[in-house]
XYZ file of C-alpha atoms in Angstrom:
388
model
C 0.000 0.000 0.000
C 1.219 3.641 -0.596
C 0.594 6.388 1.821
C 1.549 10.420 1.950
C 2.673 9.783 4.872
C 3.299 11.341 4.324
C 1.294 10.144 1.233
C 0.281 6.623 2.111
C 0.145 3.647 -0.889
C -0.431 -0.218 -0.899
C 1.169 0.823 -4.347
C 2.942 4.160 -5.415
C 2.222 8.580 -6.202
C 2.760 8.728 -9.723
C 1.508 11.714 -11.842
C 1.079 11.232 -15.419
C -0.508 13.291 -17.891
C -4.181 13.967 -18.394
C -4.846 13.409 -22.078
C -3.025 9.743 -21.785
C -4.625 9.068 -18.594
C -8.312 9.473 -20.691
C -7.600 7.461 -23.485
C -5.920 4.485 -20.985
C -9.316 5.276 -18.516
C -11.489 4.014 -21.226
C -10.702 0.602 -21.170
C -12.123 0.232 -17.378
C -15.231 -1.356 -17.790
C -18.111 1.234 -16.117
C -19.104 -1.662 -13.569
C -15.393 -1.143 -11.861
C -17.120 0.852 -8.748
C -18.885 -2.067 -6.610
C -21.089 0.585 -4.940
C -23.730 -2.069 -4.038
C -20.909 -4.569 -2.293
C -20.232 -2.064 0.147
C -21.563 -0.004 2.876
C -22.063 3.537 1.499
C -23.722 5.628 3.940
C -20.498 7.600 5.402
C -19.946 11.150 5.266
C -16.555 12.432 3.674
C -15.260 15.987 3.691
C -15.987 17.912 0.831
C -13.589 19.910 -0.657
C -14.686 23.151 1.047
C -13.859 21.132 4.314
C -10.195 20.364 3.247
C -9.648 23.934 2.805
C -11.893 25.672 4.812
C -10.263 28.790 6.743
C -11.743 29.054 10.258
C -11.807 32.414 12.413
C -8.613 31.767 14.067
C -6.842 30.996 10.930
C -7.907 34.475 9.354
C -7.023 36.028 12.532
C -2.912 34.671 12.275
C -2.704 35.464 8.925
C -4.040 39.460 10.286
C -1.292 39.222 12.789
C 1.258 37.352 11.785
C 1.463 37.258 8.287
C 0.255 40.568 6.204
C 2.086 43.000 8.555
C 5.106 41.476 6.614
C 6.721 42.694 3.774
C 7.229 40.772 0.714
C 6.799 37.015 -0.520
C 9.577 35.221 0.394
C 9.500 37.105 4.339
C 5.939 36.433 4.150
C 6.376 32.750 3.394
C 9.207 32.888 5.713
C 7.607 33.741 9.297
C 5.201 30.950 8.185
C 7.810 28.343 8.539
C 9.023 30.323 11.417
C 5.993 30.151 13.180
C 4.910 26.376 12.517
C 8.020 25.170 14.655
C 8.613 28.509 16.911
C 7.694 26.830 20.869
C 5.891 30.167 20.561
C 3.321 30.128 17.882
C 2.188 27.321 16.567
C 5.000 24.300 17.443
C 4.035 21.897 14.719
C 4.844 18.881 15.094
C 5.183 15.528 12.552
C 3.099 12.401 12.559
C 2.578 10.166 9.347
C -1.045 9.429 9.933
C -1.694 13.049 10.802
C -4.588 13.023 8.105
C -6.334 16.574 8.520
C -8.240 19.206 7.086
C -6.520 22.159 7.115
C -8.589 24.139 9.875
C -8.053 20.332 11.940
C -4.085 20.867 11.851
C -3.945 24.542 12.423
C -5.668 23.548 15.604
C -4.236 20.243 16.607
C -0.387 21.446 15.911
C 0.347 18.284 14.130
C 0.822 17.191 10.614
C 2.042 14.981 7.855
C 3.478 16.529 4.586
C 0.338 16.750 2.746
C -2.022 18.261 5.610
C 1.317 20.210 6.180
C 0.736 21.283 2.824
C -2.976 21.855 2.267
C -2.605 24.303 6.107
C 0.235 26.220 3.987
C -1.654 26.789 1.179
C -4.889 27.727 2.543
C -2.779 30.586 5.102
C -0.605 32.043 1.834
C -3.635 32.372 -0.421
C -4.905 34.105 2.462
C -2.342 36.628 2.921
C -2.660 37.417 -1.100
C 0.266 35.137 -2.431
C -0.235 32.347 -4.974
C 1.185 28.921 -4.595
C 1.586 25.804 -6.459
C 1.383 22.233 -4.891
C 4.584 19.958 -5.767
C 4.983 16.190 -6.314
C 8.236 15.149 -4.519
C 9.413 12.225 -5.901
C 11.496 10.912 -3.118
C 13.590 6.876 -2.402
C 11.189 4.123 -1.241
C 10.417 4.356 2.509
C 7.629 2.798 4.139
C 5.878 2.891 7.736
C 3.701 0.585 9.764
C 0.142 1.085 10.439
C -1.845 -2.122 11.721
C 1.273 -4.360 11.123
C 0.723 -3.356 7.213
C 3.889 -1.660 5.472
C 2.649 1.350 3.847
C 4.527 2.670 0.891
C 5.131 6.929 1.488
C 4.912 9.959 -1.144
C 5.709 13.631 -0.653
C 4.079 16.654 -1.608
C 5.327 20.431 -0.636
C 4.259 23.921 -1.218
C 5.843 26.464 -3.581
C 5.021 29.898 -2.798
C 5.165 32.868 -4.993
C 3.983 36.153 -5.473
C 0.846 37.356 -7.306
C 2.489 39.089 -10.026
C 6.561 40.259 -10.712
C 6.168 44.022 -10.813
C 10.252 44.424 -10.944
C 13.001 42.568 -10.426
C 13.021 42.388 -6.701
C 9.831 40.497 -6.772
C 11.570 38.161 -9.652
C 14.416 37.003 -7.470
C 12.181 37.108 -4.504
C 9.054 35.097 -5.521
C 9.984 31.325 -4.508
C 9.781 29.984 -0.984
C 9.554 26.101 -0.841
C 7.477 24.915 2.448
C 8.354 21.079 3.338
C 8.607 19.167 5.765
C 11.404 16.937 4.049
C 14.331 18.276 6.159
C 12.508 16.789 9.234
C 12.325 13.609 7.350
C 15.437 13.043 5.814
C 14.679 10.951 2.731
C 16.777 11.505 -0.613
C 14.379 13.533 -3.413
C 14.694 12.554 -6.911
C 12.511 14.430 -8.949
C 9.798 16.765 -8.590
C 6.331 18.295 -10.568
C 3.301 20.404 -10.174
C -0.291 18.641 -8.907
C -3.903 20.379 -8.909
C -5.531 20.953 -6.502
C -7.963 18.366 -7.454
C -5.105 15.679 -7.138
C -3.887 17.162 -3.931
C -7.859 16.437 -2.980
C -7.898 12.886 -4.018
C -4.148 12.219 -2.235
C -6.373 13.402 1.028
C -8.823 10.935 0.430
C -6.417 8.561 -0.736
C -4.514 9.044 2.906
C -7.710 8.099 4.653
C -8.975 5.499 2.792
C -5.390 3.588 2.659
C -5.320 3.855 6.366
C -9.003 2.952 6.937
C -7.771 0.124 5.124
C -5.047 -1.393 7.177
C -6.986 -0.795 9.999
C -9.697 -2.990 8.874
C -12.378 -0.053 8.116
C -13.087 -1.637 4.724
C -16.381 0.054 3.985
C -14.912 3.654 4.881
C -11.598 2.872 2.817
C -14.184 1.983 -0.398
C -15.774 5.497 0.016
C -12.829 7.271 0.039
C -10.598 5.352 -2.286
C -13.094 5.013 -4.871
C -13.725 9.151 -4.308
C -9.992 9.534 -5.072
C -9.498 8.019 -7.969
C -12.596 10.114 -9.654
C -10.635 12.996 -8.618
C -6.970 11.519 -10.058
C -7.682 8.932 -12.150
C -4.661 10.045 -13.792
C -2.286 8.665 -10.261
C -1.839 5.005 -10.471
C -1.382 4.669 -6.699
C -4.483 5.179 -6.166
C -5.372 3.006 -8.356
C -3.119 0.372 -6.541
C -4.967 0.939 -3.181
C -8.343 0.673 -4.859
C -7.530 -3.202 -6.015
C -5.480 -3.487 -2.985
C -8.884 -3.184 -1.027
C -10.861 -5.259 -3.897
C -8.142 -8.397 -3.677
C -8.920 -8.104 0.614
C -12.540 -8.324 0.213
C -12.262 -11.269 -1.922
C -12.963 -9.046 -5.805
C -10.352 -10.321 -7.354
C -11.008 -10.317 -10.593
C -11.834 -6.200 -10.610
C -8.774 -5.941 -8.581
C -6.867 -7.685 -11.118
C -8.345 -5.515 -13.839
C -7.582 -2.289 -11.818
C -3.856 -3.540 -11.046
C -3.189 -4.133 -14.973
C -4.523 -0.286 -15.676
C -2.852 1.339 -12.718
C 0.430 -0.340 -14.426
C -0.261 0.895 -17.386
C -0.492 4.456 -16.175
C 2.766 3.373 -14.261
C 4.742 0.729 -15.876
C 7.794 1.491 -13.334
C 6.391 0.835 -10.253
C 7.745 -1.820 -8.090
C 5.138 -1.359 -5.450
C 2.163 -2.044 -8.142
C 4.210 -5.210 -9.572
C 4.503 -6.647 -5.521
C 0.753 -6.114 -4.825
C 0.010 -7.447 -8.463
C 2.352 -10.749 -7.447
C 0.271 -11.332 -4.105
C -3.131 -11.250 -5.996
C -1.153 -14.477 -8.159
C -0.526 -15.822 -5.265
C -4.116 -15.841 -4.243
C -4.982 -16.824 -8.140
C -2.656 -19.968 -7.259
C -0.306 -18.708 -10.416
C 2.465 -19.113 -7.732
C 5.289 -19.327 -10.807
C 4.325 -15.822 -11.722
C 4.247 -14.752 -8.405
C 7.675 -15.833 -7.576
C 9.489 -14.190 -10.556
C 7.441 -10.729 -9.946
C 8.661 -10.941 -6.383
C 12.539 -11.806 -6.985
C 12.867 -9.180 -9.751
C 11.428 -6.420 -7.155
C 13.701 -7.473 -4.144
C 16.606 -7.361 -6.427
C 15.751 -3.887 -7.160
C 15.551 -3.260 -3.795
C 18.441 -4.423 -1.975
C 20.711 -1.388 -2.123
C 17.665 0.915 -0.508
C 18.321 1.324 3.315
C 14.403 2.438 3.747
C 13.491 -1.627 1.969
C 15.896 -2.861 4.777
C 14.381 -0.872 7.633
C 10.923 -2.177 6.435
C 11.531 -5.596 6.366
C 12.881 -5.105 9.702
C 9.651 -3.236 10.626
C 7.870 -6.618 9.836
C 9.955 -8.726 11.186
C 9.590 -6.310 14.738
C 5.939 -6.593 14.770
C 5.764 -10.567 14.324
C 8.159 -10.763 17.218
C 11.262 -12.080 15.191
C 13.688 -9.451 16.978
C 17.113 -11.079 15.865
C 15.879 -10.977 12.044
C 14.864 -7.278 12.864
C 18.489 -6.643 14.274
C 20.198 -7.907 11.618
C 17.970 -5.686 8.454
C 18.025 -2.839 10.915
C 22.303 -3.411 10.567
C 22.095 -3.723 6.960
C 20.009 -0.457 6.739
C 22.260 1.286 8.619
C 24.834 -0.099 6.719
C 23.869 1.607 3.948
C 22.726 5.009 5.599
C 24.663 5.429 8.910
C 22.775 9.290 9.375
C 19.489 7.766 9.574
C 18.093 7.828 13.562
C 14.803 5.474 13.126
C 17.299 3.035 11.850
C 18.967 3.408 16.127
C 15.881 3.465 17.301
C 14.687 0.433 15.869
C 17.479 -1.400 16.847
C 17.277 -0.068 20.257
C 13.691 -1.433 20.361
C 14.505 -4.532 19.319
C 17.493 -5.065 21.950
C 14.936 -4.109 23.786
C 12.725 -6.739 23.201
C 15.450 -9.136 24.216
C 16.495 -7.658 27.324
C 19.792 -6.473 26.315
C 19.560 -3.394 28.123
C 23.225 -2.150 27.413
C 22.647 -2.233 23.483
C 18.820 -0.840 23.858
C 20.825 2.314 25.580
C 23.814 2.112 23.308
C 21.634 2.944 20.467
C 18.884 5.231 22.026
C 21.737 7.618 22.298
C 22.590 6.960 18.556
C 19.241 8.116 17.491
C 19.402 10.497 19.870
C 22.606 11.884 17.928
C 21.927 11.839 14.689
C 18.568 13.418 14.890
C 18.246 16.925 13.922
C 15.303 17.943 15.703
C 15.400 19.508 19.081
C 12.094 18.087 19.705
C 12.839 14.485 18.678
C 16.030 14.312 20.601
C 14.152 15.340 23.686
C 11.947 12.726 22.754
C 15.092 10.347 22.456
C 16.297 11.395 25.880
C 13.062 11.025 27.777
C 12.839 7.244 26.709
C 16.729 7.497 27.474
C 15.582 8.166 30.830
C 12.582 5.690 30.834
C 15.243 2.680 29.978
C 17.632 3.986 33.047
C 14.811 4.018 35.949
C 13.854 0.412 33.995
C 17.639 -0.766 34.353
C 18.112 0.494 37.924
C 15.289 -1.225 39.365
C 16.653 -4.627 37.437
C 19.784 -3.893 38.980
């Protein structure tokens, strides 16, 4: 599955254009939607939700913002004030799935609620902005035991208009959350806002979906991909949900266009070599899944997620040794210290659950998540002494 998780995907974000996305988008049959084999009666948020600007948010952007001079200042106090102790303290959660009124007054987000807050607040103070498709390595997170493939999205700020030059050299501020979250970025493009809509459903239904909501991960997936049919990750999650609820033809129909739209995707060919499984075309299955994990091997994030699996089914040596190779690979990375830690945890080995507490603890890059680090520092010392 693929998530925004700052994006989250059973599959992968992948923005293609519109005029191929049509002509592919007729050969879905109309009878793809299976309305009738689920529950429909749940309320989503309408668009005017995701973006709605409550009283308090018009009254920072009075305060805080338009006093300001200038785009890139403007855009600047912004980011200022979403991690100032002080204003707003923002902090970062990858299921942190809200509206943009919900995070401006819950002070946490993920990149893409990060991003729909940002946008709302500049278009309020009179700037113009342009949502951005980071195309970043493979890195998942667990929800529900389920490894969830992550996207990125950011914010590009700009002024209304270039009057002079001043305003030329002055009219890009990029608003991200991907220093806090230290993954590698590839490439990058411009979404609509009608794709940045359907990633917010998307978010909700893939979650909904590893947590076992099935009926509320239909609504929402299905409302995504009428909103993007263009993003094959979507796609993915849609027959992600159909193969689980026992649809398997549709979801191998959906999984054969959503690779069409994305021929590349390893997540979409992994999800696609399960459903063989299931088919009992276990042959197929087999060569899908080797050429993938070949592909693979050389990304620390893979590494850290198999040891994420192997964590949660209680196999903590196998989740030492992938949570070695990961760092292996990527020695600046802290989750890769704290999972280890955990995991030494798990097997009482106190010294090497400290040992590498403090590892995480230096290589993070947040004041907030190292005082995080050194409060379960603390919580391991008070365990050890009363051992001892």
């Amino acid at each position: 599955m693929k998530y925004l998780g700052c994006i989250l995907f059973l599959s992968i974000v992948v923005i293609t254009g519109c005029a191929q996305t049509n002509q592919q988008l007729s050969a879905l049959p109309h009878s793809i939607y299976l309305d009738d084999q689920f529950e429909k009666d749940i309320t989503i948020e309408t668009p005017e939700d995701i973006f709605f600007v409550s009283k308090p948010m018009r009254n920072y952007v009075k305060t805080r913002l338009l006093p300001v001079s200038g785009t890139s200042l403007k855009a600047k106090q912004l980011i200022k004030d979403y991690f100032s102790e002080q204003e707003m303290n923002i902090g970062y959660a990858h299921d942190a799935n809200f509206t943009a009124s919900q995070t401006f007054e819950k002070r946490i987000a993920n990149c893409l609620s990060l991003t729909i807050l940002s946008y709302v607040l500049v278009k309020e103070a009179g700037l113009s902005a342009s949502f951005i498709d980071v195309e970043i390595e493979e890195n998942w997170n667990q929800v529900n035991g389920i490894s969830m493939l992550n996207g990125h999205v950011n914010l590009r700020v700009f002024a209304k208009k270039q009057s002079h030059l001043t305003d030329f050299l002055d009219r890009t501020v990029t608003i991200d959350f991907v220093p806090l979250i230290n993954i590698p970025v590839i490439s990058s493009q411009i979404l609509t806002k009608d794709q940045i809509i359907a990633l917010y459903y998307n978010n909700i239904g893939g979650e909904s979906l590893a947590l076992g909501d099935i009926d509320k991960a239909y609504v929402y997936l299905s409302e995504a991909t009428k909103y993007a049919p263009e993003n094959a990750a979507i796609w993915g999650n849609l027959a992600s949900l159909y193969r689980q609820s026992g649809h398997l033809v549709e979801a191998e129909t959906i999984y054969n266009h959503a690779m069409k739209l994305d021929p590349n995707s390893l997540n979409l060919r992994e999800n696609l070599a399960v459903l063989y499984k299931n088919t009992d075309r276990i042959a197929q299955a087999n060569q899908i899944i080797d050429e993938v994990n070949k592909q693979r091997q050389l990304n620390p994030y893979y590494q850290s997620m198999l040891a994420e699996e192997s964590y949660y089914k209680n196999e903590y040596k196998a989740a030492i040794s992938y949570y070695k190779k990961a760092i292996r690979l990527k020695k600046t990375e802290h989750n890769f210290y704290f999972g280890l830690a955990k995991s030494y945890l798990m097997l009482n080995d106190f010294d090497n659950a400290d040992r590498y507490l403090a590892r995480a603890k230096s290589m993070s890059t947040e004041n907030k998540q190292k005082q995080q680090y050194q409060s379960k520092i603390n919580a391991l010392n008070n365990i050890t002494a009363k051992v001892h």
